Short mmCIF file of C-alpha atoms and ligand atoms in Angstrom, two decimals:
data_model
loop_
_atom_site.label_atom_id
_atom_site.label_comp_id
_atom_site.label_asym_id
_atom_site.label_seq_id
_atom_site.Cartn_x
_atom_site.Cartn_y
_atom_site.Cartn_z
CA MET P 1446 -191.16 -0.50 -28.93
CA THR P 1447 -192.86 1.29 -26.10
CA PRO P 1448 -192.00 5.00 -26.13
CA THR P 1449 -190.00 6.45 -23.23
CA PRO P 1450 -192.49 8.45 -21.14
CA LYS P 1451 -192.53 12.15 -21.86
CA SER P 1452 -195.73 12.93 -20.11
CA PRO P 1453 -197.86 11.07 -17.56
CA ARG P 1454 -200.08 9.98 -20.44
CA ASP P 1455 -197.27 7.85 -21.86
CA SER P 1456 -196.45 6.36 -18.47
CA ALA P 1457 -196.61 2.62 -17.83
CA LEU P 1458 -199.56 3.13 -15.48
CA VAL P 1459 -201.75 5.02 -17.94
CA ARG P 1460 -200.76 2.67 -20.77
CA ALA P 1461 -201.60 -0.40 -18.65
CA ALA P 1462 -204.94 1.15 -17.72
CA ARG P 1463 -205.66 1.40 -21.45
CA ARG P 1464 -204.40 -2.15 -22.04
CA GLN P 1465 -201.54 -0.86 -24.20
CA SER P 1466 -198.07 -2.42 -24.21
CA VAL P 1467 -195.82 -1.51 -21.26
CA PRO P 1468 -192.07 -1.89 -20.60
CA TYR P 1469 -192.82 -3.29 -17.12
CA THR P 1470 -195.83 -3.80 -14.85
CA PRO P 1471 -196.64 -0.50 -13.12
CA VAL P 1472 -197.12 -0.61 -9.35
CA TRP P 1473 -198.58 1.64 -6.66
CA PHE P 1474 -200.23 0.94 -3.32
CA MET P 1475 -203.57 2.04 -1.96
CA ARG P 1476 -202.85 4.05 1.22
CA GLN P 1477 -199.20 4.39 0.15
CA ALA P 1478 -199.23 7.82 1.82
CA GLY P 1479 -199.93 7.29 5.47
CA ARG P 1480 -198.94 5.91 8.79
CA SER P 1481 -196.46 3.32 7.49
CA LEU P 1482 -194.10 6.24 6.67
CA PRO P 1483 -192.14 8.01 9.45
CA GLU P 1484 -191.95 11.14 7.27
CA TYR P 1485 -195.77 11.12 7.10
CA ARG P 1486 -196.14 10.78 10.86
CA LYS P 1487 -193.70 13.67 11.26
CA VAL P 1488 -195.50 16.19 9.03
CA ARG P 1489 -198.90 15.18 10.43
CA GLU P 1490 -197.83 15.85 14.05
CA GLY P 1491 -200.43 18.10 15.70
CA VAL P 1492 -202.49 18.51 12.50
CA GLY P 1493 -205.92 16.81 12.33
CA MET P 1494 -206.69 14.58 9.36
CA LEU P 1495 -209.34 16.84 7.81
CA ASP P 1496 -207.21 19.94 8.39
CA SER P 1497 -204.24 18.29 6.65
CA CYS P 1498 -206.42 17.61 3.60
CA ARG P 1499 -207.24 21.33 3.40
CA LYS P 1500 -203.62 22.56 3.35
CA PRO P 1501 -202.40 22.40 -0.27
CA ASP P 1502 -198.70 22.46 0.63
CA LEU P 1503 -199.15 19.58 3.07
CA VAL P 1504 -201.32 17.72 0.52
CA ALA P 1505 -198.54 18.07 -2.08
CA GLU P 1506 -195.80 17.01 0.36
CA ILE P 1507 -197.64 13.91 1.62
CA THR P 1508 -198.65 12.95 -1.94
CA MET P 1509 -194.96 13.01 -2.96
CA GLN P 1510 -193.56 11.07 0.02
CA PRO P 1511 -194.23 7.52 -1.25
CA VAL P 1512 -193.10 8.45 -4.78
CA ARG P 1513 -189.76 9.69 -3.49
CA ARG P 1514 -189.27 6.78 -1.12
CA HIS P 1515 -190.59 3.77 -3.03
CA GLY P 1516 -190.33 4.79 -6.69
CA VAL P 1517 -193.96 3.81 -7.28
CA ASP P 1518 -195.40 4.40 -10.75
CA ALA P 1519 -198.17 6.73 -9.58
CA ALA P 1520 -199.02 9.17 -6.85
CA ILE P 1521 -202.48 9.34 -5.32
CA LEU P 1522 -203.65 12.70 -4.10
CA PHE P 1523 -203.59 12.89 -0.31
CA SER P 1524 -207.17 13.45 0.82
CA ASP P 1525 -210.03 11.29 2.06
CA ILE P 1526 -213.33 10.06 0.61
CA VAL P 1527 -215.28 12.14 3.16
CA VAL P 1528 -213.50 15.46 2.42
CA PRO P 1529 -216.08 16.46 -0.25
CA LEU P 1530 -218.95 15.71 2.18
CA ALA P 1531 -217.36 17.98 4.78
CA ALA P 1532 -216.82 20.58 2.02
CA VAL P 1533 -220.55 20.80 1.26
CA GLY P 1534 -221.27 21.21 4.98
CA VAL P 1535 -221.82 17.75 6.49
CA ASP P 1536 -220.69 17.82 10.12
CA LEU P 1537 -218.17 14.98 10.38
CA ASP P 1538 -214.73 14.12 11.67
CA ILE P 1539 -212.11 11.50 10.89
CA VAL P 1540 -211.33 9.88 14.22
CA PRO P 1541 -207.87 8.26 14.48
CA GLY P 1542 -208.12 4.48 14.71
CA VAL P 1543 -211.85 4.61 13.91
CA GLY P 1544 -212.49 6.40 10.61
CA PRO P 1545 -215.14 8.90 9.51
CA VAL P 1546 -217.81 9.73 12.12
CA VAL P 1547 -220.91 11.74 11.13
CA ALA P 1548 -222.46 13.95 13.86
CA GLN P 1549 -226.07 13.53 12.70
CA PRO P 1550 -226.64 10.38 10.65
CA PHE P 1551 -228.88 10.60 7.54
CA ARG P 1552 -232.23 8.85 7.97
CA THR P 1553 -235.07 10.89 6.43
CA LEU P 1554 -236.01 12.98 3.42
CA ALA P 1555 -235.30 16.17 5.37
CA ASP P 1556 -231.65 15.09 5.70
CA LEU P 1557 -231.19 15.52 1.95
CA GLU P 1558 -231.16 19.26 2.49
CA ARG P 1559 -227.78 18.80 4.16
CA LEU P 1560 -226.34 17.56 0.87
CA PRO P 1561 -226.19 20.45 -1.59
CA GLU P 1562 -224.60 20.17 -5.02
CA LEU P 1563 -220.79 20.18 -5.03
CA THR P 1564 -219.08 22.71 -7.27
CA LEU P 1565 -215.46 23.54 -8.09
CA GLU P 1566 -215.53 26.30 -5.48
CA HIS P 1567 -216.07 23.79 -2.66
CA LEU P 1568 -212.66 22.18 -3.16
CA PRO P 1569 -210.10 24.96 -3.76
CA TYR P 1570 -207.45 23.13 -1.70
CA ILE P 1571 -207.78 20.06 -3.93
CA THR P 1572 -207.27 22.06 -7.12
CA GLU P 1573 -204.36 23.88 -5.52
CA GLY P 1574 -202.86 20.69 -4.08
CA VAL P 1575 -202.94 19.03 -7.52
CA GLN P 1576 -201.37 22.08 -9.17
CA LEU P 1577 -198.62 22.21 -6.53
CA VAL P 1578 -197.69 18.55 -6.85
CA LEU P 1579 -197.73 18.21 -10.66
CA PRO P 1580 -194.39 19.96 -11.38
CA GLU P 1581 -192.62 17.79 -8.82
CA LEU P 1582 -194.23 14.63 -10.24
CA GLY P 1583 -193.01 15.24 -13.78
CA ASP P 1584 -193.76 12.11 -15.84
CA THR P 1585 -195.29 10.23 -12.91
CA PRO P 1586 -199.09 10.21 -13.17
CA LEU P 1587 -201.32 11.50 -10.40
CA ILE P 1588 -204.41 9.51 -9.44
CA GLY P 1589 -207.44 11.51 -8.33
CA PHE P 1590 -210.12 9.69 -6.37
CA ALA P 1591 -213.55 9.82 -4.77
CA GLY P 1592 -215.71 7.60 -2.63
CA ALA P 1593 -218.51 5.86 -4.51
CA PRO P 1594 -222.15 6.59 -3.61
CA PHE P 1595 -222.72 3.32 -1.71
CA THR P 1596 -219.66 3.63 0.53
CA LEU P 1597 -220.38 7.32 1.21
CA ALA P 1598 -224.06 6.54 1.89
CA SER P 1599 -223.05 3.88 4.37
CA TYR P 1600 -220.96 6.37 6.41
CA LEU P 1601 -223.80 8.92 6.30
CA ILE P 1602 -226.57 6.51 7.25
CA GLU P 1603 -224.70 4.44 9.85
CA GLY P 1604 -222.99 7.53 11.27
CA GLY P 1605 -219.58 5.84 11.12
CA PRO P 1606 -217.83 2.61 10.19
CA SER P 1607 -220.17 -0.39 10.23
CA LYS P 1608 -219.71 -4.13 10.16
CA ASN P 1609 -223.16 -5.15 9.02
CA HIS P 1610 -224.44 -1.99 7.27
CA GLU P 1611 -227.88 -2.78 8.67
CA ARG P 1612 -229.35 0.72 8.57
CA THR P 1613 -228.02 1.22 5.06
CA LYS P 1614 -229.63 -1.98 3.81
CA ALA P 1615 -232.82 -1.17 5.71
CA MET P 1616 -233.14 2.15 3.87
CA MET P 1617 -232.21 0.57 0.53
CA HIS P 1618 -235.02 -1.98 0.72
CA GLY P 1619 -237.44 -0.17 3.04
CA ASP P 1620 -237.46 3.23 1.36
CA PRO P 1621 -235.97 2.75 -2.10
CA GLN P 1622 -237.13 6.20 -3.20
CA LEU P 1623 -235.17 7.93 -0.43
CA TRP P 1624 -232.21 5.63 -1.10
CA HIS P 1625 -232.11 6.58 -4.78
CA GLN P 1626 -232.47 10.27 -3.99
CA LEU P 1627 -229.62 10.11 -1.49
CA CYS P 1628 -227.39 8.18 -3.89
CA GLY P 1629 -228.29 10.56 -6.71
CA ARG P 1630 -226.90 13.43 -4.68
CA LEU P 1631 -223.85 11.43 -3.67
CA ALA P 1632 -223.19 10.49 -7.30
CA GLN P 1633 -223.13 14.19 -8.17
CA ILE P 1634 -220.70 14.92 -5.32
CA SER P 1635 -218.53 11.94 -6.17
CA GLY P 1636 -218.47 12.67 -9.91
CA ALA P 1637 -217.74 16.36 -9.39
CA THR P 1638 -214.87 15.45 -7.05
CA LEU P 1639 -213.31 13.24 -9.73
CA ARG P 1640 -213.83 15.98 -12.29
CA VAL P 1641 -212.17 18.70 -10.17
CA GLN P 1642 -209.04 16.54 -9.92
CA ALA P 1643 -208.99 15.55 -13.59
CA LEU P 1644 -209.44 19.17 -14.66
CA ALA P 1645 -206.62 20.22 -12.34
CA GLY P 1646 -204.29 17.67 -13.97
CA ALA P 1647 -204.81 14.18 -12.51
CA SER P 1648 -204.15 11.59 -15.26
CA VAL P 1649 -206.20 8.73 -13.81
CA VAL P 1650 -209.15 8.54 -11.41
CA GLN P 1651 -210.16 5.84 -8.97
CA LEU P 1652 -213.64 5.37 -7.53
CA PHE P 1653 -213.44 3.68 -4.11
CA ASP P 1654 -216.47 1.56 -3.24
CA SER P 1655 -214.64 -0.09 -0.38
CA TRP P 1656 -217.58 -1.67 1.44
CA VAL P 1657 -219.89 -2.58 -1.47
CA GLY P 1658 -218.90 -6.26 -1.24
CA VAL P 1659 -221.52 -6.64 1.52
CA LEU P 1660 -224.20 -6.64 -1.21
CA SER P 1661 -225.52 -9.36 -3.47
CA ARG P 1662 -225.15 -8.81 -7.20
CA LEU P 1663 -228.91 -8.41 -7.49
CA ASP P 1664 -228.90 -5.56 -4.97
CA TYR P 1665 -225.76 -4.05 -6.46
CA ASP P 1666 -227.29 -3.90 -9.91
CA ALA P 1667 -230.59 -2.45 -8.72
CA PHE P 1668 -229.49 -0.05 -5.99
CA VAL P 1669 -225.88 0.91 -6.61
CA GLN P 1670 -224.58 0.43 -10.13
CA PRO P 1671 -226.61 3.25 -11.76
CA HIS P 1672 -225.24 5.73 -9.21
CA SER P 1673 -221.63 4.60 -9.54
CA ALA P 1674 -222.08 4.76 -13.32
CA ALA P 1675 -223.33 8.35 -12.96
CA ALA P 1676 -220.29 9.27 -10.84
CA LEU P 1677 -217.87 7.77 -13.38
CA SER P 1678 -219.69 9.40 -16.28
CA ALA P 1679 -218.78 12.82 -14.85
CA VAL P 1680 -215.29 12.35 -16.32
CA ALA P 1681 -216.28 10.38 -19.43
CA ASP P 1682 -215.48 13.32 -21.71
CA LEU P 1683 -212.00 13.79 -20.21
CA ASP P 1684 -209.01 11.75 -21.27
CA VAL P 1685 -208.55 9.91 -17.95
CA PRO P 1686 -208.78 6.14 -17.43
CA LYS P 1687 -211.15 5.15 -14.62
CA ILE P 1688 -210.34 2.54 -11.96
CA HIS P 1689 -213.25 1.06 -9.98
CA PHE P 1690 -212.32 -0.62 -6.70
CA GLY P 1691 -214.03 -2.39 -3.82
CA THR P 1692 -213.31 -5.25 -1.42
CA CYS P 1693 -215.04 -8.65 -1.21
CA THR P 1694 -216.39 -7.94 -4.69
CA GLY P 1695 -215.77 -11.33 -6.31
CA GLU P 1696 -219.44 -11.58 -7.27
CA LEU P 1697 -219.71 -7.94 -8.35
CA LEU P 1698 -216.67 -7.52 -10.60
CA ALA P 1699 -218.57 -7.72 -13.89
CA SER P 1700 -221.18 -5.21 -12.72
CA MET P 1701 -218.47 -2.88 -11.44
CA GLY P 1702 -216.72 -2.99 -14.79
CA ALA P 1703 -219.98 -2.36 -16.60
CA ALA P 1704 -220.51 0.76 -14.48
CA GLY P 1705 -218.05 2.47 -16.82
CA ALA P 1706 -214.61 1.45 -15.62
CA ASP P 1707 -211.47 0.95 -17.69
CA VAL P 1708 -209.73 -0.89 -14.85
CA VAL P 1709 -211.39 -3.21 -12.35
CA GLY P 1710 -209.79 -3.36 -8.90
CA VAL P 1711 -209.53 -6.91 -7.59
CA ASP P 1712 -209.00 -7.66 -3.91
CA PHE P 1713 -206.89 -10.59 -2.71
CA ARG P 1714 -209.85 -12.95 -2.29
CA THR P 1715 -210.28 -13.42 -6.04
CA SER P 1716 -207.38 -14.38 -8.32
CA LEU P 1717 -206.59 -12.13 -11.29
CA THR P 1718 -207.28 -15.09 -13.57
CA ASP P 1719 -210.73 -15.68 -12.09
CA ALA P 1720 -211.43 -11.94 -12.16
CA ARG P 1721 -210.58 -11.76 -15.87
CA ALA P 1722 -212.75 -14.77 -16.60
CA ARG P 1723 -215.65 -12.99 -14.90
CA ILE P 1724 -215.29 -9.54 -16.44
CA GLY P 1725 -214.09 -10.38 -19.93
CA ASP P 1726 -211.28 -8.99 -22.01
CA GLN P 1727 -212.19 -5.34 -22.38
CA TYR P 1728 -210.90 -4.27 -18.95
CA ALA P 1729 -207.51 -3.89 -17.33
CA VAL P 1730 -207.19 -5.27 -13.79
CA GLN P 1731 -205.55 -3.81 -10.68
CA GLY P 1732 -204.36 -5.78 -7.66
CA ASN P 1733 -204.08 -7.97 -5.76
CA LEU P 1734 -201.46 -8.72 -3.07
CA ASP P 1735 -202.94 -9.32 0.38
CA PRO P 1736 -201.61 -6.40 2.49
CA ALA P 1737 -201.17 -8.77 5.44
CA LEU P 1738 -198.55 -10.70 3.42
CA LEU P 1739 -196.23 -7.67 3.65
CA PHE P 1740 -195.60 -8.99 7.18
CA ALA P 1741 -194.44 -12.42 5.91
CA PRO P 1742 -190.73 -13.37 5.62
CA TRP P 1743 -189.28 -12.04 2.36
CA PRO P 1744 -188.87 -15.39 0.52
CA ALA P 1745 -192.56 -16.18 1.11
CA LEU P 1746 -193.64 -12.70 0.04
CA GLU P 1747 -191.38 -12.78 -3.02
CA LYS P 1748 -192.99 -16.00 -4.20
CA VAL P 1749 -196.49 -14.50 -4.01
CA VAL P 1750 -195.46 -11.23 -5.70
CA ARG P 1751 -193.82 -13.13 -8.58
CA SER P 1752 -196.90 -15.26 -9.00
CA ILE P 1753 -199.21 -12.21 -9.14
CA VAL P 1754 -196.92 -10.51 -11.68
CA ALA P 1755 -196.95 -13.67 -13.83
CA GLU P 1756 -200.72 -14.01 -13.57
CA GLY P 1757 -201.17 -10.33 -14.45
CA ALA P 1758 -198.97 -10.76 -17.53
CA GLN P 1759 -201.23 -13.47 -18.98
CA SER P 1760 -203.17 -10.71 -20.69
CA SER P 1761 -202.58 -7.00 -21.35
CA GLY P 1762 -203.50 -4.42 -18.76
CA HIS P 1763 -202.27 -5.22 -15.26
CA ILE P 1764 -201.54 -2.61 -12.58
CA PHE P 1765 -199.88 -4.20 -9.55
CA ASN P 1766 -201.36 -3.07 -6.23
CA LEU P 1767 -202.49 -4.50 -2.94
CA GLY P 1768 -205.94 -6.03 -2.57
CA HIS P 1769 -206.67 -3.25 -0.05
CA GLY P 1770 -204.74 -0.45 1.66
CA VAL P 1771 -201.29 -0.59 3.32
CA LEU P 1772 -201.72 -1.51 6.99
CA PRO P 1773 -200.32 1.10 9.42
CA GLY P 1774 -197.68 -1.23 10.93
CA THR P 1775 -196.15 -2.19 7.55
CA ASP P 1776 -192.36 -1.90 7.23
CA PRO P 1777 -191.89 0.70 4.46
CA GLU P 1778 -188.65 -0.97 3.34
CA VAL P 1779 -190.67 -4.03 2.36
CA LEU P 1780 -192.89 -1.84 0.15
CA THR P 1781 -189.82 -0.42 -1.64
CA ARG P 1782 -188.54 -3.96 -2.17
CA VAL P 1783 -191.88 -5.04 -3.63
CA VAL P 1784 -191.76 -2.14 -6.13
CA GLU P 1785 -188.25 -3.19 -7.24
CA LEU P 1786 -189.30 -6.83 -7.51
CA VAL P 1787 -192.42 -6.08 -9.58
CA HIS P 1788 -190.33 -3.99 -11.98
CA GLU P 1789 -187.56 -6.59 -12.24
CA ALA P 1790 -189.88 -9.58 -12.56
CA SER P 1791 -191.95 -7.94 -15.29
CA ALA P 1792 -189.27 -6.14 -17.34
CA HIS P 1793 -188.95 -7.22 -20.94
O1 LIG G 278 -202.38 7.04 0.05
C1 LIG G 278 -203.58 7.05 -0.25
O2 LIG G 278 -204.21 6.01 -0.54
C2 LIG G 278 -204.29 8.40 -0.41
C3 LIG G 278 -205.03 8.88 0.66
C4 LIG G 278 -206.33 8.24 1.13
C5 LIG G 278 -206.76 8.36 2.47
N1 LIG G 278 -208.01 7.85 2.55
C6 LIG G 278 -205.99 8.99 3.55
C7 LIG G 278 -206.29 8.58 4.93
C8 LIG G 278 -207.33 7.59 0.42
C9 LIG G 278 -207.38 7.18 -1.03
C10 LIG G 278 -208.40 7.35 1.34
C11 LIG G 278 -209.68 6.74 0.95
C12 LIG G 278 -210.56 6.22 2.00
N2 LIG G 278 -210.91 6.78 3.20
C13 LIG G 278 -211.32 5.05 1.86
C14 LIG G 278 -211.30 4.15 0.65
C15 LIG G 278 -210.07 3.32 0.64
C16 LIG G 278 -210.11 2.13 1.54
O3 LIG G 278 -209.19 2.02 2.37
O4 LIG G 278 -211.01 1.31 1.40
C17 LIG G 278 -212.09 4.88 3.02
C18 LIG G 278 -213.03 3.73 3.32
C19 LIG G 278 -211.82 5.99 3.86
C20 LIG G 278 -212.40 6.29 5.19
C21 LIG G 278 -211.33 6.32 6.20
N3 LIG G 278 -210.51 7.41 6.41
C22 LIG G 278 -210.86 5.27 7.05
C23 LIG G 278 -211.48 3.89 7.13
C24 LIG G 278 -209.75 5.77 7.77
C25 LIG G 278 -208.86 5.02 8.73
C26 LIG G 278 -209.15 5.30 10.15
C27 LIG G 278 -207.97 4.88 11.01
O5 LIG G 278 -207.39 5.77 11.67
O6 LIG G 278 -207.62 3.70 11.01
C28 LIG G 278 -209.55 7.10 7.35
C29 LIG G 278 -208.48 8.01 7.81
C30 LIG G 278 -207.36 8.15 6.84
N4 LIG G 278 -207.51 8.48 5.52
C31 LIG G 278 -205.97 8.04 7.13
C32 LIG G 278 -205.29 8.33 5.94
C33 LIG G 278 -203.80 8.40 5.74
C34 LIG G 278 -205.39 7.72 8.48
C35 LIG G 278 -205.50 8.92 9.37
C36 LIG G 278 -204.21 9.37 9.97
O7 LIG G 278 -203.12 9.14 9.45
O8 LIG G 278 -204.34 10.05 10.98
#
């Protein structure tokens, strides 16, 4: 018998992350808080993205919105991967429809001076936001998160979103020493960000390396994995399972697990069965519905959801999620229906 949850630690999500038995497959969605929700658009009216992340009451409200509406099995703290960079003084903005834009891209050794060590004092609004939301969450676990060194480095070096990551790769191979120094600093910032949230009461953490799938496994292992491992090790002494996620990472899944994850995020391009075959039995998996399929007619979507739930149940430790974030035009009622279906299809 699985105990009825009395604290977030006994929740289906945390138990699945530890590959323990669960009463049903837990489900949450990356970017569940955001533009798909009218209540989100309403509270964000006239408040810039970075400013919203620095208002603890707004952070708590937006974090709760998808939990109230969809009945998901976890909340994720409302923030952004670039918030800690802005907190240590990097001049950047999050431009609607574009993403993070850095005023002066990082290219030389001198730029490292703009990346001081991140301490607890840099992120008071995160600590406060977590503390505000916890009582309302009750048994529902809160996921804290950070951007991984590679994905953060890409924004800093390219100056904004990039398709080819050419300057990033040029630095990686052309000036490996500078690359490793930059990623060393980013690993500290990323790890400290995870730690702030775990210390404040988050029950799980997720490291987002969204764009790392542009690398070969050889490059990942040499230039990225040690830094992501350092970031994850910042919470190794705390009792929080660690999820490690990226997109287009079919070739990298084993290395991403070996970086110190408990749960490997799988995007929709790789099946859960193939992912498990690649990473072995010691990890839980998270994923992997294609977010574009939320726009398909319900019977077609239902078939895919049921098949992912069944595939996930082949072995212990499956957290249902999308293969990437909720797209802004998604009908929120479809998300609620998917939550109900995952619960119903997996209940035993
Ligand atoms: O619900 C959640 O998932 C929690 C909140 C969250 C946001 N960003 C809020 C946000 C999380 C976990 C992130 C992480 C993040 N930010 C990632 C990793 C996840 C991923 O999607 O791969 C990345 C790469 C970023 C950088 C970033 N920030 C992008 C690409 C964008 C979108 C730009 C756009 O307008 O299309 C942002 C802005 C952002 N972060 C929004 C939200 C809700 C949209 C801004 C808005 O609503 O005005």
